[in-house]
Amino acid sequence: MSLDELYTSPQIAKRLGVTRQRVDQLVENGQLPQPLGKSGNTRLWRAADIELALAGDDPADGRLATPNWQKFPVPTAPLRLDVDEVITIPGAWIAEPPRVHVRIWRGLVAGTRRTVVLYGALAESHGIIVNFAETVARSIAAQYLSVGEARSAWWFGFWPRGFPRKELSIDYVSFAFPRASGSGGLLDTLLRRGSRDAWTGEFEQPVWQKIERTDFARVLGSEPDLDYPPGTYTVTVVTALAAGERPAIVDFDPRQLRTQLHHLTSLHNYRKALLAGMSDHTGLPALPLLAADGHAASARTAEALGIAVRVLVPDALGAVEDYRCLSTTRDAGSTLVERQFHQLSQVEDDLLTRYANLSDAQLSAGAVYRALTTVRTLAAALSDQTATEGEHADPVLLEALSAAEPELVSVRHLLDPSLIDDPGPSPHAVSAPGEAESAYLATISWWGPAAGDAHRRAALLGHLWEKDREDLRTGYDPYGRMVLHNPATGALAFERPRGLPTTPYPDTAEILATPGNMTAFVLLPDGRCDILPTDPRYTYDDITWGYGGTGPDVFAQALAFAVLPHPDPERPLTLYDRPEHTRTAMQEITEHGSQHDSFRISVATLREAANYANLRDAQPAESGGGAEASAR
């Protein structure tokens, strides 16, 4: 920071055309920001703070004022683009550190240095700019900005057109900064250290304000490159453009058509070999495994693979048609990016046409369910082959089966919407077991893994940190679910169920959960401990409580699914199928209490709360007290 970027009260008075006493009044009544600090007896303000206060509102808690986009000073010449790079964001709690596109412009505007930061939501890391805005800004500042610049810069977040919404959007992001206190404070420190110190402070409490593209162009004095065609705002593209390649040429396949065609071809080749009675074939290493149980089993497997291809074909055909339309329509961003679409080979076109033209007569609910069962069985066998480096391992076929499984579930639901499928366990790990996890561990039989369970162990192992993988013991809970536990570090991994409990929980059972571990357990009176299943018809299965949000809602769904009775257990009700008063009761139970304390409630109390809600709604005049659900 240099003295040229600071205002004294006489300079502010001259800027406003008022007396110094009037400046003092404006500061006292909040119309102008408090001074940054003192140099000797002279009070000093950031010039940017004053200019923004004149254009918009007063900054609070160190936050720059939101500009009045119709009145702020406009550059007489375009600001200079100094930074145009993709950077990695360390410190974000994501398995792979995300990256964002950073552009920084600088220049003088109305005698004040203006710094504008635009960080973009790349397709590979789209959630990062909102979920970790403070981390993103801190990483950018540490790499490119001085201390004063980091605080006075105008920050903007950019979402490209078509991702995740149809139109591009730009948000002005205002951060709060801790204020220096006492004489000397931050200002004197900065002046002594010079202007090139890296940012080491904190960005706090981001607030977003959507702005028009024209306003952003006025901030810069020029129109920046923003018209990336949908699906092309990637690391590869922005790096190529920054290096001067225009347009950037990309192999464009956002719907993974090539991968889909590999899946279809793999499934078709195995089906063809099975129908021909083959038990071995070069290039089909898993064939002996698929044909091991004789002709009848081979025929059933061939039928299942055929249905698997059928359910995958519509999405592939949709991708083909989507690419055809995109390739014949001129996009506004074609000067930035030239997209090259996959062209079907004759063999690929014939394969899609053949299966698309088959009769739908074989797609009954029963046939699709048989195919789903076969696909899951084959996937488990191939997973074991992969985990043990077996001679019949075929990663391509395994990937194809894994892609077909959710499509088979979806088609089965379309044929009979009342049916639900148990998708199998969801691997989960915790690093600090609490009371609930300790109760669960006390019920585990420590032996294993059993033959054929290598893939299950590998799936659980993938959820543990490297430091927790030594000295693991393997066991099974009373319901046959696999458990990994490191007694030394406390790390625990287990298979969370996603289907109804085998028998209804008794009223004397208790539901117990440890804060932060995302899983609830059911303590049964016979000494067993079950894991509370989550409803498989919802995507998420991490439960929390103590506030209004997704986690407590997932918990409410799970309680309604696994604990409350269903008129027809073959067709369980969802939380939102139940009466409004029942939904409200379940949501109140999971949203109240402290999210930092353990959650405990008896099954009887939970059912009474739902039943009381029914009675209260039916007979409001006679309602007295009711069961109290407690969460602590």
Coordinates of C-alpha atoms in Angstrom, one line a residue, residues 461-472 486 489:
L461 CA -11.0 -49.1 2.6
G462 CA -11.4 -46.3 0.1
H463 CA -13.2 -44.2 2.7
L464 CA -10.3 -44.3 5.3
W465 CA -7.2 -42.1 5.4
E466 CA -3.9 -43.7 4.7
K467 CA -2.8 -43.3 8.4
D468 CA -5.8 -45.4 9.5
R469 CA -5.3 -48.3 7.2
E470 CA -2.6 -50.1 9.2
D471 CA -3.6 -52.7 11.9
L472 CA -7.2 -52.7 10.7
N486 CA -8.5 -49.4 13.7
T489 CA -6.6 -44.4 15.8

